[in-house]
Structure formats: structure tokens, C-alpha cells
XYZ file of C-alpha atoms in Angstrom:
760
model
C -211.184 -45.227 146.120
C -209.132 -43.427 142.857
C -207.768 -47.475 141.906
C -211.259 -48.852 142.368
C -212.821 -45.676 140.190
C -210.283 -46.620 137.692
C -210.791 -50.143 137.868
C -214.244 -49.599 137.447
C -213.912 -47.117 133.967
C -211.725 -50.120 132.281
C -214.019 -52.977 133.022
C -216.567 -50.204 131.384
C -214.230 -49.707 128.749
C -214.211 -53.920 128.647
C -217.978 -54.470 128.017
C -218.637 -51.362 125.687
C -215.865 -53.028 123.151
C -217.768 -55.904 124.174
C -220.653 -54.448 123.099
C -219.666 -52.584 119.826
C -217.631 -55.888 118.532
C -220.704 -57.726 119.178
C -223.351 -55.143 117.277
C -226.341 -53.553 118.572
C -229.754 -55.625 119.011
C -232.070 -54.102 116.163
C -230.880 -52.217 112.772
C -232.601 -51.269 109.982
C -232.311 -48.914 106.850
C -235.527 -46.993 105.659
C -236.187 -46.149 102.202
C -239.206 -43.860 101.521
C -240.186 -44.159 97.260
C -243.241 -42.253 95.869
C -246.156 -42.128 97.793
C -244.705 -42.627 101.179
C -243.933 -46.290 100.746
C -241.105 -47.677 102.896
C -237.768 -50.029 101.387
C -236.688 -51.678 104.826
C -233.682 -53.473 105.094
C -231.993 -55.292 107.966
C -229.422 -58.103 108.063
C -232.604 -60.510 110.626
C -235.739 -60.806 111.481
C -235.629 -58.409 114.815
C -234.101 -55.564 112.232
C -237.351 -56.298 109.913
C -239.779 -56.036 113.049
C -238.070 -53.118 114.218
C -238.197 -51.171 110.869
C -241.749 -51.875 110.616
C -242.759 -50.914 113.844
C -240.578 -47.398 113.685
C -241.809 -46.427 109.835
C -246.184 -48.095 110.791
C -245.810 -45.606 113.774
C -244.832 -42.856 111.857
C -247.424 -42.618 109.378
C -250.215 -44.043 111.964
C -249.351 -43.556 115.198
C -252.785 -42.017 116.613
C -254.401 -44.618 114.876
C -252.600 -47.797 116.378
C -251.938 -46.251 119.893
C -255.526 -46.381 120.355
C -255.877 -49.503 119.307
C -253.125 -50.991 121.532
C -255.669 -48.827 124.731
C -258.619 -51.020 123.253
C -256.504 -54.616 123.302
C -255.696 -54.305 126.851
C -259.102 -53.189 128.071
C -258.456 -49.015 128.406
C -261.148 -47.837 126.451
C -263.586 -47.162 129.701
C -260.435 -45.527 130.934
C -259.129 -43.114 128.890
C -262.316 -41.920 126.455
C -265.258 -43.274 129.014
C -267.416 -45.744 129.374
C -270.915 -45.073 127.233
C -268.910 -43.954 124.268
C -268.392 -46.898 121.977
C -265.884 -48.315 119.436
C -266.284 -50.915 116.478
C -265.591 -54.403 117.061
C -265.728 -56.243 114.650
C -268.727 -55.172 112.054
C -270.949 -52.984 114.388
C -269.953 -51.068 117.502
C -270.133 -51.421 121.156
C -270.062 -49.198 124.085
C -265.902 -48.630 125.289
C -267.268 -50.678 129.151
C -268.451 -54.241 127.093
C -265.259 -54.087 124.835
C -263.218 -53.411 127.726
C -264.464 -56.776 129.110
C -264.306 -58.476 126.585
C -261.091 -58.050 126.146
C -260.007 -58.497 129.563
C -262.033 -62.116 129.918
C -261.270 -63.338 126.307
C -257.672 -62.882 126.071
C -255.369 -65.499 128.400
C -251.761 -63.847 128.373
C -250.335 -66.745 129.876
C -251.585 -68.488 127.156
C -250.072 -66.417 124.553
C -246.996 -66.069 126.041
C -247.175 -69.719 126.360
C -247.881 -70.294 122.951
C -245.476 -67.958 121.325
C -242.410 -69.185 122.550
C -243.471 -72.221 121.299
C -243.383 -70.545 117.361
C -240.769 -69.886 115.171
C -237.851 -68.130 115.710
C -238.730 -65.824 113.691
C -241.569 -64.886 114.290
C -240.798 -64.228 118.178
C -237.901 -62.246 116.695
C -239.859 -59.897 114.396
C -242.453 -59.378 117.416
C -239.364 -58.351 119.185
C -238.423 -55.718 116.642
C -241.591 -54.555 116.322
C -241.797 -53.761 119.943
C -238.435 -52.024 119.889
C -239.012 -50.058 116.621
C -242.618 -48.212 118.110
C -240.756 -47.468 121.220
C -237.899 -46.383 119.384
C -239.928 -43.724 117.218
C -241.583 -42.206 120.480
C -238.463 -41.778 122.157
C -237.404 -39.933 118.646
C -240.467 -37.576 118.676
C -240.769 -36.915 122.629
C -243.890 -35.418 123.851
C -243.724 -32.595 121.274
C -243.189 -34.412 118.039
C -246.489 -36.612 118.437
C -249.266 -35.686 115.953
C -251.863 -32.994 117.290
C -254.556 -35.429 117.096
C -253.113 -37.507 120.323
C -250.749 -35.679 121.274
C -250.144 -35.362 125.440
C -252.555 -38.419 126.114
C -252.098 -40.593 128.438
C -252.893 -44.114 126.133
C -249.710 -43.106 123.841
C -247.449 -44.822 125.611
C -244.729 -47.284 124.740
C -245.599 -50.607 124.599
C -244.408 -54.403 125.363
C -244.617 -57.496 123.120
C -248.096 -58.532 125.549
C -249.504 -55.402 123.555
C -248.413 -57.666 120.461
C -249.776 -60.553 121.240
C -253.344 -58.986 122.182
C -253.071 -57.430 119.010
C -252.769 -60.359 116.845
C -254.912 -62.185 118.898
C -258.174 -59.518 118.038
C -256.965 -60.059 114.248
C -257.352 -62.971 114.153
C -260.827 -63.704 115.633
C -261.657 -60.091 113.282
C -263.817 -62.623 111.234
C -264.933 -65.439 113.300
C -266.313 -65.111 116.624
C -265.499 -61.357 117.418
C -269.055 -60.863 116.223
C -270.192 -62.254 119.132
C -267.989 -60.215 121.464
C -271.624 -58.543 122.704
C -272.914 -61.842 123.187
C -270.000 -62.917 124.947
C -270.290 -59.415 127.642
C -273.966 -60.805 127.942
C -273.917 -64.368 128.738
C -274.907 -64.253 132.727
C -276.679 -66.830 134.693
C -280.151 -65.757 135.885
C -280.631 -62.962 138.251
C -276.718 -62.106 136.997
C -274.989 -58.876 136.513
C -274.598 -58.058 132.668
C -272.944 -55.127 130.588
C -274.978 -52.881 128.535
C -277.327 -55.086 126.637
C -275.611 -55.635 122.867
C -278.376 -56.233 119.507
C -275.965 -59.499 118.655
C -276.579 -60.705 115.554
C -274.168 -62.691 113.079
C -274.052 -60.777 109.844
C -274.873 -62.895 106.602
C -271.847 -62.909 104.457
C -272.519 -60.955 101.802
C -273.486 -57.992 104.239
C -270.023 -57.714 106.139
C -268.128 -55.060 105.714
C -265.055 -56.846 105.325
C -264.462 -59.028 101.754
C -262.593 -58.771 98.737
C -262.082 -60.258 95.051
C -259.352 -62.371 93.864
C -258.166 -64.087 90.631
C -255.823 -66.328 89.517
C -254.988 -66.480 85.594
C -252.467 -69.346 84.498
C -250.362 -69.285 81.615
C -252.317 -71.262 79.453
C -254.764 -67.668 79.327
C -252.349 -64.756 79.471
C -250.259 -63.770 76.812
C -247.355 -64.469 78.594
C -247.680 -67.995 79.641
C -246.976 -66.593 83.124
C -249.434 -65.769 85.919
C -251.292 -62.576 86.606
C -252.988 -61.891 89.542
C -255.861 -59.164 90.397
C -256.154 -58.768 94.311
C -258.735 -56.830 94.815
C -259.389 -56.784 98.875
C -262.903 -54.863 100.238
C -261.277 -53.408 103.737
C -262.116 -50.623 106.039
C -261.629 -47.248 105.053
C -260.911 -45.723 108.793
C -259.229 -47.962 111.646
C -256.772 -50.863 112.033
C -257.926 -52.758 109.767
C -256.795 -50.039 106.870
C -254.057 -51.563 105.150
C -250.433 -50.275 104.915
C -247.892 -50.935 101.931
C -243.680 -51.805 102.848
C -241.186 -53.719 100.990
C -239.239 -56.249 103.863
C -235.773 -57.230 102.703
C -233.459 -59.706 104.413
C -230.342 -59.871 101.817
C -230.500 -63.543 100.596
C -233.122 -64.741 103.005
C -236.738 -62.488 102.336
C -237.469 -60.414 99.936
C -241.086 -59.258 100.010
C -243.293 -56.682 98.928
C -247.191 -55.912 100.160
C -249.611 -54.522 102.775
C -250.087 -55.695 106.414
C -252.889 -54.240 108.697
C -251.944 -52.426 112.413
C -249.425 -54.716 113.900
C -248.178 -56.739 111.313
C -244.552 -57.220 111.345
C -244.704 -58.654 108.075
C -246.313 -58.907 104.187
C -249.470 -60.397 104.739
C -250.692 -59.893 101.219
C -247.829 -59.266 98.302
C -245.314 -61.011 95.530
C -242.132 -61.719 95.386
C -239.264 -62.292 92.267
C -241.539 -65.411 91.774
C -245.070 -65.344 93.098
C -247.966 -63.169 93.868
C -250.488 -63.760 96.034
C -253.785 -62.012 97.648
C -256.969 -62.881 100.107
C -260.786 -62.684 100.491
C -262.931 -63.355 103.110
C -263.418 -67.250 103.291
C -267.541 -68.816 103.770
C -266.110 -70.858 106.060
C -266.939 -70.451 109.710
C -264.483 -71.175 112.768
C -266.139 -71.114 115.694
C -269.118 -73.116 116.613
C -271.490 -73.008 119.518
C -272.689 -75.748 121.780
C -275.693 -76.444 123.350
C -275.450 -77.083 127.314
C -278.053 -78.594 129.128
C -278.213 -77.156 133.026
C -278.106 -78.935 136.212
C -281.160 -78.234 137.869
C -279.648 -77.667 141.156
C -277.323 -74.448 139.702
C -276.836 -72.543 136.458
C -273.079 -72.580 136.534
C -273.150 -76.538 136.158
C -274.036 -78.562 133.258
C -274.689 -81.939 132.227
C -272.508 -84.013 129.937
C -273.092 -87.808 129.666
C -274.808 -87.331 132.550
C -272.625 -86.099 134.831
C -272.306 -82.272 136.087
C -269.245 -80.300 135.723
C -268.876 -76.834 137.116
C -268.415 -73.597 134.503
C -264.798 -72.126 135.057
C -265.587 -68.292 136.466
C -263.602 -65.283 135.523
C -263.437 -61.682 137.338
C -262.218 -59.221 135.644
C -261.510 -55.598 137.214
C -261.841 -52.456 134.559
C -260.409 -49.279 135.337
C -262.451 -46.176 134.779
C -261.521 -42.328 134.194
C -260.091 -41.007 137.231
C -262.508 -40.873 140.727
C -264.052 -43.754 139.633
C -263.848 -47.137 140.934
C -263.667 -49.948 138.731
C -265.677 -52.319 137.482
C -265.913 -55.679 138.451
C -268.231 -58.830 136.089
C -267.535 -62.175 136.524
C -268.042 -64.299 133.403
C -267.954 -68.202 132.872
C -267.011 -70.770 130.437
C -267.857 -74.553 129.975
C -265.156 -77.348 129.141
C -266.232 -75.884 125.030
C -265.108 -72.266 125.543
C -266.705 -68.807 126.407
C -270.690 -68.802 127.477
C -272.576 -66.669 125.055
C -276.728 -65.270 125.568
C -277.572 -63.569 122.309
C -281.755 -63.586 122.745
C -282.055 -62.014 119.259
C -280.422 -64.823 118.314
C -282.787 -67.589 120.420
C -279.322 -67.807 122.729
C -280.345 -67.056 125.873
C -279.170 -68.554 129.435
C -282.089 -69.594 131.593
C -282.676 -72.227 134.447
C -282.944 -75.277 131.551
C -280.229 -74.945 129.088
C -277.511 -71.988 127.685
C -274.798 -71.943 125.246
C -271.180 -71.299 125.171
C -268.744 -71.099 121.734
C -265.361 -72.306 120.665
C -263.554 -70.363 118.388
C -260.895 -72.229 116.358
C -259.308 -69.257 115.814
C -258.370 -68.345 119.438
C -254.618 -68.500 120.484
C -253.808 -69.229 116.679
C -250.504 -67.722 116.305
C -249.264 -69.451 113.642
C -250.404 -66.658 110.953
C -247.028 -65.611 111.108
C -245.009 -68.680 110.361
C -247.273 -69.058 107.396
C -246.808 -65.551 106.074
C -242.796 -65.995 106.668
C -243.099 -68.912 104.456
C -245.747 -67.876 101.495
C -243.174 -64.582 101.573
C -240.488 -66.820 100.891
C -242.301 -68.907 98.155
C -241.005 -69.582 94.633
C -243.815 -71.460 93.424
C -247.927 -72.240 94.209
C -246.785 -75.603 95.536
C -244.852 -73.357 97.944
C -248.027 -71.078 98.973
C -249.625 -74.372 99.800
C -247.552 -76.238 101.541
C -247.192 -72.977 103.989
C -250.565 -72.818 104.219
C -251.624 -76.745 104.788
C -249.185 -77.368 107.434
C -249.071 -74.407 109.239
C -253.541 -74.115 109.037
C -252.479 -70.748 110.102
C -254.215 -68.308 107.843
C -256.632 -67.265 110.360
C -260.166 -66.310 108.227
C -258.817 -65.946 104.198
C -259.119 -67.544 101.407
C -255.299 -67.896 99.843
C -255.216 -67.202 95.884
C -251.943 -67.021 94.113
C -250.025 -67.562 91.045
C -246.644 -68.196 89.990
C -243.974 -67.366 86.948
C -244.550 -70.463 85.699
C -248.179 -69.416 85.175
C -249.891 -71.998 88.095
C -252.885 -70.847 89.637
C -253.685 -71.755 93.431
C -257.130 -71.010 94.652
C -256.585 -72.472 98.574
C -259.417 -72.182 100.701
C -257.708 -73.740 103.512
C -257.859 -72.020 107.633
C -258.473 -72.502 111.445
C -261.684 -74.587 111.134
C -263.573 -76.804 113.154
C -262.926 -80.501 112.867
C -267.070 -80.810 111.951
C -267.564 -83.424 109.575
C -271.972 -83.322 107.860
C -272.154 -86.096 109.299
C -271.500 -85.016 113.171
C -272.982 -81.582 112.112
C -276.132 -83.410 111.340
C -275.649 -86.806 114.110
C -275.457 -83.651 117.027
C -278.191 -80.519 115.662
C -280.276 -79.654 118.552
C -283.750 -78.565 117.760
C -282.083 -74.788 117.970
C -279.429 -75.841 114.851
C -281.612 -75.438 111.758
C -282.891 -71.867 113.376
C -279.208 -71.028 112.532
C -277.864 -72.894 109.825
C -276.102 -71.264 107.149
C -275.050 -68.456 110.140
C -272.917 -71.118 112.463
C -272.675 -74.826 113.450
C -274.678 -75.635 116.969
C -273.700 -79.032 118.119
C -275.227 -80.770 121.548
C -272.792 -80.007 124.045
C -274.344 -82.557 126.532
C -272.659 -85.230 124.666
C -269.139 -85.319 124.867
C -269.028 -87.714 121.301
C -270.384 -84.333 119.807
C -266.980 -82.057 120.698
C -264.737 -81.193 117.243
C -262.738 -84.264 116.240
C -259.300 -84.598 116.509
C -257.028 -85.509 113.918
C -253.300 -86.700 114.081
C -251.080 -84.356 112.510
C -252.555 -81.594 112.249
C -250.612 -78.538 113.851
C -253.387 -77.843 116.473
C -256.099 -80.266 117.821
C -259.535 -80.038 116.627
C -259.106 -78.197 113.244
C -260.206 -80.188 109.899
C -257.853 -81.678 108.365
C -256.582 -79.394 105.099
C -256.911 -82.464 102.589
C -260.917 -81.664 103.340
C -260.397 -78.292 102.751
C -260.836 -76.654 99.705
C -257.287 -76.460 97.262
C -256.804 -75.603 93.489
C -254.294 -75.915 91.000
C -255.196 -75.214 87.719
C -253.619 -72.780 84.719
C -256.229 -71.463 83.598
C -258.066 -69.800 86.645
C -259.375 -69.551 89.927
C -261.410 -66.833 91.420
C -263.514 -66.136 94.984
C -265.371 -63.317 95.352
C -266.829 -63.907 99.280
C -269.002 -66.908 98.304
C -267.957 -70.433 99.136
C -265.384 -73.118 97.723
C -268.091 -74.574 95.382
C -267.073 -72.307 92.027
C -264.106 -70.879 91.736
C -264.006 -71.494 88.470
C -267.656 -72.368 86.447
C -266.729 -75.076 84.392
C -265.190 -77.138 87.699
C -267.022 -76.414 90.014
C -265.717 -78.431 93.639
C -266.757 -81.848 95.352
C -268.749 -81.409 98.322
C -267.299 -80.619 101.891
C -268.365 -80.422 105.120
C -270.719 -76.929 105.735
C -268.431 -76.217 108.069
C -266.815 -74.659 105.150
C -269.905 -72.856 103.530
C -272.887 -73.994 101.198
C -272.708 -75.755 98.429
C -274.457 -75.753 95.336
C -276.406 -72.754 96.077
C -276.724 -69.376 94.438
C -273.676 -66.783 94.162
C -274.070 -63.528 95.153
C -274.506 -61.066 92.278
C -270.878 -60.040 92.805
C -269.486 -63.811 92.871
C -271.676 -64.069 89.230
C -270.075 -60.663 87.791
C -267.214 -61.707 88.539
C -267.424 -65.034 86.477
C -269.728 -63.304 84.052
C -266.739 -61.177 83.432
C -263.511 -63.829 83.699
C -266.076 -65.581 80.590
C -265.916 -62.856 78.426
C -262.348 -61.490 78.526
C -261.484 -65.796 77.882
C -264.216 -65.340 74.241
C -263.595 -61.977 73.651
C -266.564 -60.402 73.888
C -265.657 -58.027 76.277
C -265.153 -55.208 73.814
C -261.359 -55.938 74.574
C -258.803 -56.888 71.655
C -258.102 -60.829 72.103
C -259.267 -63.774 74.190
C -256.155 -63.303 76.363
C -254.926 -61.715 79.919
C -252.525 -59.304 80.531
C -251.625 -56.525 83.128
C -253.813 -54.004 81.794
C -256.938 -55.873 80.424
C -256.839 -57.442 83.664
C -256.486 -54.194 85.443
C -259.104 -52.962 83.148
C -261.543 -55.315 84.414
C -261.148 -54.921 88.225
C -261.534 -51.051 87.970
C -264.834 -51.708 84.968
C -267.371 -50.564 87.432
C -270.201 -52.386 85.506
C -273.270 -53.068 87.952
C -274.891 -57.042 86.820
C -277.941 -55.882 88.106
C -278.514 -52.777 85.742
C -277.566 -55.200 82.997
C -280.158 -57.146 84.100
C -282.698 -55.288 85.017
C -282.523 -51.488 83.160
C -284.104 -52.225 79.813
C -287.123 -54.013 81.245
C -287.323 -51.269 83.922
C -286.678 -48.656 81.093
C -289.481 -50.098 78.889
C -291.901 -50.671 81.731
C -291.645 -46.893 82.908
C -291.529 -45.238 79.923
C -295.350 -44.466 79.437
C -295.762 -43.436 83.162
C -296.270 -39.483 83.349
C -294.671 -40.088 87.556
C -291.955 -41.211 86.905
C -290.889 -39.741 83.490
C -288.008 -37.838 85.044
C -286.095 -40.729 86.998
C -286.815 -42.530 84.057
C -285.288 -40.518 81.761
C -282.027 -39.749 84.147
C -281.485 -43.874 84.084
C -282.073 -44.091 80.180
C -278.834 -41.882 80.427
C -276.783 -43.858 82.742
C -274.477 -46.056 80.969
C -274.656 -48.374 83.751
C -271.290 -47.973 85.739
C -270.210 -46.902 88.656
C -267.373 -44.323 87.109
C -266.533 -41.097 88.959
C -268.484 -39.512 85.306
C -271.064 -41.894 85.466
C -274.593 -39.930 86.007
C -278.216 -41.930 87.125
C -276.388 -44.664 89.291
C -277.394 -43.336 92.397
C -280.743 -43.172 91.443
C -280.658 -47.025 90.528
C -278.842 -47.940 93.212
C -281.928 -46.569 95.545
C -284.427 -48.465 93.235
C -282.777 -51.420 93.762
C -282.502 -51.460 97.348
C -286.554 -50.789 97.091
C -286.984 -53.600 94.617
C -285.291 -56.670 96.961
C -288.093 -57.419 99.213
C -290.687 -58.103 96.221
C -290.472 -61.709 96.389
C -290.962 -63.183 93.022
C -288.917 -61.122 90.931
C -287.071 -63.162 88.284
C -288.343 -65.657 85.367
C -285.240 -67.462 85.449
C -285.345 -68.785 88.428
C -281.994 -70.320 90.335
C -280.475 -73.498 88.288
C -277.521 -75.390 89.655
C -276.705 -76.484 86.232
C -276.155 -72.903 85.135
C -275.424 -70.805 88.832
C -273.543 -68.466 86.583
C -276.293 -66.960 84.423
C -279.307 -67.365 86.868
C -281.809 -66.003 87.982
C -282.142 -63.573 85.371
C -285.463 -61.891 83.428
C -287.030 -59.722 85.659
C -290.771 -59.821 86.055
C -292.778 -56.469 85.094
C -296.008 -57.547 84.341
C -298.877 -57.620 86.807
C -298.544 -56.114 90.882
C -294.482 -56.592 90.422
C -294.588 -53.881 87.098
C -296.289 -51.434 89.538
C -294.308 -52.111 92.924
C -290.952 -51.778 90.733
C -292.528 -48.448 89.757
C -293.753 -47.681 93.297
C -290.047 -48.198 93.744
C -288.952 -45.985 91.201
C -290.882 -43.398 92.883
C -289.661 -43.620 95.974
C -286.058 -43.659 95.621
C -286.956 -40.263 93.250
C -288.629 -38.819 96.180
C -285.560 -40.264 98.554
C -282.807 -38.491 96.075
C -284.822 -35.495 96.193
C -285.036 -35.320 99.790
C -281.585 -35.337 100.022
C -280.955 -32.614 97.553
C -279.455 -35.108 95.027
C -280.501 -34.383 91.417
C -281.834 -37.467 89.741
C -278.669 -37.599 87.121
C -275.747 -36.598 89.567
C -272.650 -37.023 88.945
C -271.289 -40.727 91.046
C -268.114 -39.337 91.728
C -270.104 -36.384 92.995
C -272.656 -38.084 95.468
C -269.529 -40.508 96.816
C -266.993 -39.044 97.742
C -264.030 -39.221 100.193
C -262.856 -35.713 102.333
C -259.033 -35.520 102.627
C -258.764 -31.870 104.616
C -260.763 -29.236 102.714
C -260.702 -31.885 99.777
C -263.618 -33.675 98.000
C -261.721 -36.841 96.177
C -264.613 -38.616 94.034
C -264.645 -41.936 94.713
C -265.712 -44.965 91.783
C -266.882 -48.284 92.622
C -270.229 -49.206 94.632
C -272.039 -51.746 97.163
C -271.621 -55.253 96.281
C -275.451 -55.764 95.495
C -275.094 -54.411 92.674
C -273.078 -56.989 91.319
C -269.784 -53.887 91.392
C -266.728 -55.814 90.899
C -265.076 -52.574 92.619
C -267.142 -52.306 96.110
C -267.501 -48.985 97.902
C -270.214 -49.162 100.682
C -270.744 -45.932 102.600
C -272.605 -43.927 105.048
C -274.309 -41.273 104.242
C -273.180 -38.515 104.944
C -274.142 -34.190 103.870
C -274.627 -33.977 99.773
C -273.904 -37.599 99.337
C -271.969 -40.938 100.659
C -268.499 -41.044 101.692
C -266.917 -45.001 101.484
C -266.525 -46.644 105.022
C -265.650 -50.056 103.647
C -264.241 -51.429 100.035
C -261.638 -51.476 97.528
C -258.244 -50.529 98.918
C -254.728 -51.793 98.198
C -255.251 -52.761 94.969
C -252.468 -55.060 93.281
C -252.160 -56.972 89.901
C -249.405 -59.119 89.508
C -247.519 -60.693 86.638
C -243.481 -61.279 85.679
C -240.720 -61.024 83.358
C -237.572 -62.720 83.050
C -236.039 -60.905 86.111
C -238.366 -60.298 88.939
C -242.082 -58.732 89.559
C -244.020 -56.663 87.894
C -246.631 -55.150 89.661
C -249.244 -52.117 89.259
C -250.810 -50.851 92.772
C -253.086 -48.494 93.890
C -254.128 -47.870 98.018
C -257.260 -46.098 97.965
C -257.352 -44.236 101.472
C -253.501 -43.700 101.036
C -250.491 -44.732 103.608
C -251.128 -42.422 106.202
C -254.128 -41.572 108.444
C -252.177 -37.974 110.043
C -253.844 -35.485 108.060
C -250.366 -33.375 108.005
C -248.466 -35.994 106.201
C -248.529 -35.444 102.420
C -249.554 -39.244 102.237
C -252.662 -38.674 103.999
C -254.468 -38.316 100.271
C -251.935 -39.108 97.566
C -253.045 -42.133 96.535
C -256.467 -41.444 96.967
C -256.432 -38.796 94.062
C -254.835 -41.607 91.986
C -257.323 -44.636 92.887
C -260.206 -42.016 91.841
C -258.128 -40.558 88.240
C -258.097 -45.075 88.210
C -254.229 -44.533 87.999
C -251.825 -47.325 89.770
C -248.685 -47.028 90.474
C -245.628 -49.100 89.146
C -244.184 -50.729 92.307
C -240.259 -50.191 92.895
C -238.959 -53.540 93.841
C -235.594 -53.625 92.682
C -232.551 -52.161 93.936
C -232.233 -49.662 91.018
C -235.663 -49.629 90.600
C -235.890 -48.005 94.144
C -233.313 -45.557 93.554
C -234.306 -44.405 90.910
C -238.017 -43.520 93.039
C -236.335 -42.719 96.437
C -237.910 -39.721 98.145
C -236.287 -38.076 101.181
C -233.277 -39.071 102.910
C -232.907 -42.499 103.876
C -232.977 -43.297 107.676
C -230.720 -46.107 109.490
C -232.015 -46.718 113.396
C -230.217 -49.078 115.472
C -229.955 -49.652 119.733
């Protein structure tokens, strides 16, 4: 017996020695610099994911733990079925959220899919899981932040949790907007979840947007590229950005940001390139109108033959003592069934509707972003984007140190040509035109086309999407591909990629006008070239194009109107900006919202030959003048009811709370023609941001590496106890930037706290 025990110990020693010789499975070092930015170094991709999972959870544990519960379809269990969550852009009850995720996410398919991806993608996910779970062990139950301490939903995660979260992210700006329609869908007489008032939001009204400007060497002081990235993303929840710098020596050295659960940089820079993203106007899903079999509403006709829909029954766990809720949902060959009466999409006895999303199961994004991070030129970025077709729903705007600029509006898009959209239209298609393409599902020929050589089936090839490379400038503010350079409009492409030749939003126009003024030297700044300080000043100028177009005429109109004299005087003293010290801007914002319903507002109509400067010249006489004075009076009354002065300082109206501190926030709604967008919600005493400028970066290059200023408007951590809960919010308020440390010497000079090395 004793000999056996000694032998076992010897064998254990040999095994242990072998394990030590082999080294840990996961290992990373984490160095933090000012404002809590982690610089993570590892010898391989598993180590990178390990460090990111650990450091991200240090800053945002409660938020991401709740998100893992959401995508697992466990909100009803933990938070109650009647409470609500934000899904896509709208609130949805927890039960409906759970039904959607448990029906829409196909775990066997996702597991098969990730196994076919590049090894780096699989490794970085495995590392993230290990790093997140390591932090939970290191914290222990009592070390979890107070906001979620003791909650059952704060638990170790698995690779499946990461796959679910990634699937949600790729659907975020596509079919996730129709999650309520998926939940609603049931055959006549069938059980439904709570009725959802489902709509497809207008592109200019959704909360996720952005500005991206790429300036090439022909217009920059240095002859190198200059990039401004100004994503407009939610200030709260898992779509918040988080800064990181990731290094595998000799392989990968990239700094920038990702959203919750993103294990690599998805927007940022390296030594030679900088890139940003803006939400594209392209449509990433289509609807199909089905002709139902008259004998059974769960069967439909394709080319004269009846096909059975595929049922899927899901079970939703409820709080203790309550039985699970079950629901059966259906899919056609085209995808899940949808029902949205507000959009005239109803499941009746003769007709129903189905949806397919080009991003469903899209796991190619990690490969695309890893390749972008390794790029040395915009040509490399173009190759990464076009070969993978893995970028889900954003334009890619980039520059390189050689002075080249790129805009690639290339994403996972349904392969639907203009001819197909026309030939396969139904009578209902025109009602949804501009928001989503509706195709005739009773003809198999109306399915998306399949072209050999694309990264996935039925996707529009990259050569049929919009790609520019130039050396002057390229810009996008969420309008379609048509006018990224005002002097060189793009050729007309499939309508699935967005409108062509149509009126641009005021924010797009504002950006192109500011670029035009800079290059002509008429913007009040010296010279006619771009450099980092000038680009930063443009990004935070906070000018309102609508004010520029309207205020002079309004002041002339209201000058002799005693009923609005005080409001008129307040606007006369306004600088027509949305800086924190600007006075009178809130009055104008309310007024501008009031006049949007005036049908014939502009004397100079939209002209496709001059889309940047039209429409303009407001009509202020006659009935229009009466309506404008009434709109101003109504705006003044609104401010009075809210207890806000007509000439209130903008930073006293719009603010972010960080603990007991009210931090003034500059910027305003994009509909005002303000580039630095901040959309907010009413709170006592004013407005607090909900969507808008987030991680703002200005990138250029010197002889040896990147030169980057950035600021994260809402700060790095969601934990109120963290020193990085509001530190960058104060910087943003003051229009101050952080010069990001990238080299080892820069990082060493800016290190805060003690470096951390983790391994297992």
C-alpha cells in the first residue's frame, strides 16, 4: 500500500513537472495608464482574450454579467417577466426578450460555425472566458461590486455565453429591431407574447450613429493620413465602448475600443493605420411575403408546392414557485416568421411574413477585425473587409501613414439587385420602401442570389458594394454611400445599400460643409490644410447648421412681436453653438422640433446637383411666419413649464450625473445639424445624455508611430466606486483630450498602480 502511494506521488511529480515545462494555458500582463486604460500583453491569442476578459470585468462586471443573463434568455428568471430591457433600440418586456433569444439563437449552429473560423478567433474567445472567470474567483463573493453582489446572475461563463453575446452584437443594427415582431408571430388563434408596437426606425432617428472623416495626404499638413472617429453610441448598457491596448510582440499591436464582450479592438489604430466605423445605411435583412396554404396557416406555397413551416418550442424559466412559460414559434425556408400590425405585417389565413438576416450566424467579424489590426495600409484593410464580408453593419473609414484614405461601405448584405427588388416586389413592398426590402416568397427565384466566391452564401459580393480610396477626403455620417466626397458622387448601386441621389441629413450636410470650409480656409482657422488640432476643433465645434440656416430670418421675423420678445432676445444673444457655455440653445432646439411639421419650409428646394447646400432659405412670410412665431411661443412656454430660463446655459441644461456631481455635456441632437451628437432624455432640471459621442479619436502619424488624441465621453468604468467612473467625462466636458500612450516608453511614463500578471 505504501509502495503504491509513493509511486502515485512520483507519477504526480512527473505530471506536475511536465505541466510546468509546458507552461500555463492562459497568461497575460495588464498595465494601466491614466484614466484606467489597460495595456495587455500576451504571447498568444488565448492570453490576449484572457487579459481582456479579466480587465473588462474589473471595470464593468455588473453590466456584462447582466448581459450574459439577457442573451441566455434568463431575464424573466432573475428580474421578473414584466420588467423591461432595451433590445435593439426599444424597450421590450423581459418575457419577450427571453422568447426572442431562446428562439433566435441556434447554439449547435453557432458551435459548428466557430469551429470553422480562424484559430485566433477561437483562442481569443476561450481566453476571454477564462479571464472573466478568473476575475470572479479572485474577487470572491464579497468582492463583487455592491450593485450586483449576491445576485445569482453573476456567475462563471462558458464559450456558449460568448457565442450568444457575439450573435446579439452582429444583429444589433439589423433584425434585432424586429425582435418584437418575431415574438408576436403566431398563426391565427395561436398564443402570443405581450403585443409589441414594432416599427423599423428611420435611419436618422436611431440611437446608434457616428461621424467618420478620413483625410488623405493631399489635404494634410504632414502628407500623412488624419482620421477623426466620432461614434455616436449608447452612454448606458453593453454597447458602451471600453478602451484597451493589446500586444502580442511581433504579431499584433493595436489600441482602441470594443463593446461589452468584444475580445479584440474593433475600432482604433496601430503603428501604420487608423480606422473608425459608422453605422451604414445598407439593409441587412429582407422580408418575404408568403402565400399560405388554405388548408393550414402553418404551411406556405412556393412555386405551387406546399411547404411546412418549422416549429420551435422554447421554455422560459420563471422566478421560483412559477412554472416555466412555453411558446412555439415558426420559421419558413426564408427565416423566422414575423408579425407587426403597425407595419401591416400580419399573419392571417391567406398571407404571412418571414424574415432573413444576412448577419444571422455571422462569426466572421473577429477574423475581419484581427486582420484590420494587423494591417499596414488601407489596401490591407480593404482586403480584410472584402474577403471576409464579416463586418456586420458599419462602414469602415480609414487612413494610413502614406496618406491614403479609405471608405468601405462593405458589410454582410443580402444579395438583392435593383432588378430583383423590382421584379420580386409585392403590392405591400412600396409601403415599406426605404426602410426594408419586401420580396415575393411564393417564388423560389425571389430568394437572394447566390454567387460563387463570397465568404458566405447569398451575400452581395464586395465588388457590388461601395469602396473608395482617395488622397483628399472621405466622410460619412450615416447617410448612404452616395456622397462621401462632395466632388465625386458614387455610381448608383442596389437599393439594398441605401438611397441614391436623395436629400442628405442635416448632419451629413454639416460635415461636408465644414470640410469644404476648412479646405478653402473660410472656417476661421489658419491655412487650408488639416492637422490634428484643426481636426479636433472641427469635431467639437458644436455648430448647428439648422441655426445657421434659420436664426437670422427668425430674428427679423420676431423683432417686432411683443408676445415673443423675450424669446427673440434670448436667441439674439445665442452664439448658435452647443458648447457648455452657450446660452439660448435649448430654446432653439425646442423651437426647431416644433417647426419640423411645416411642410413648405424652404424657398430653395432640394437640388440633387447641389445636395450639400440644399434645401435652404426658410420662408418666413405669410402662413409660415405665423407658424414660426407660434412655434417660438410654444417653445418659450415649454421652457417656462420646465423651470428653465430662455437663455439658460447649455451645460446647465444638458448634464451627466456621476455620483453627486453634475457634469456639463456639450453637443446636441444631429437633427439640428450638430456633428457632435448628444441625444438625451428629460430629467428634473434638464436633459441627460443617452446616446451620442462616445470614444472620439483623432489619429495621425509621425516618423516612428501613431500620434493619437482621444477621449471616452462617459469614462471607462460603470462601477460608481471606480476612480474611472467619471474622470474622462470631466475631460470631455472641458473639450480636453488624452494623448494615448502607445510605445513601451510612453506606457512606462504614464503607468498608474502596479502591473498585474495573471496565469493559469
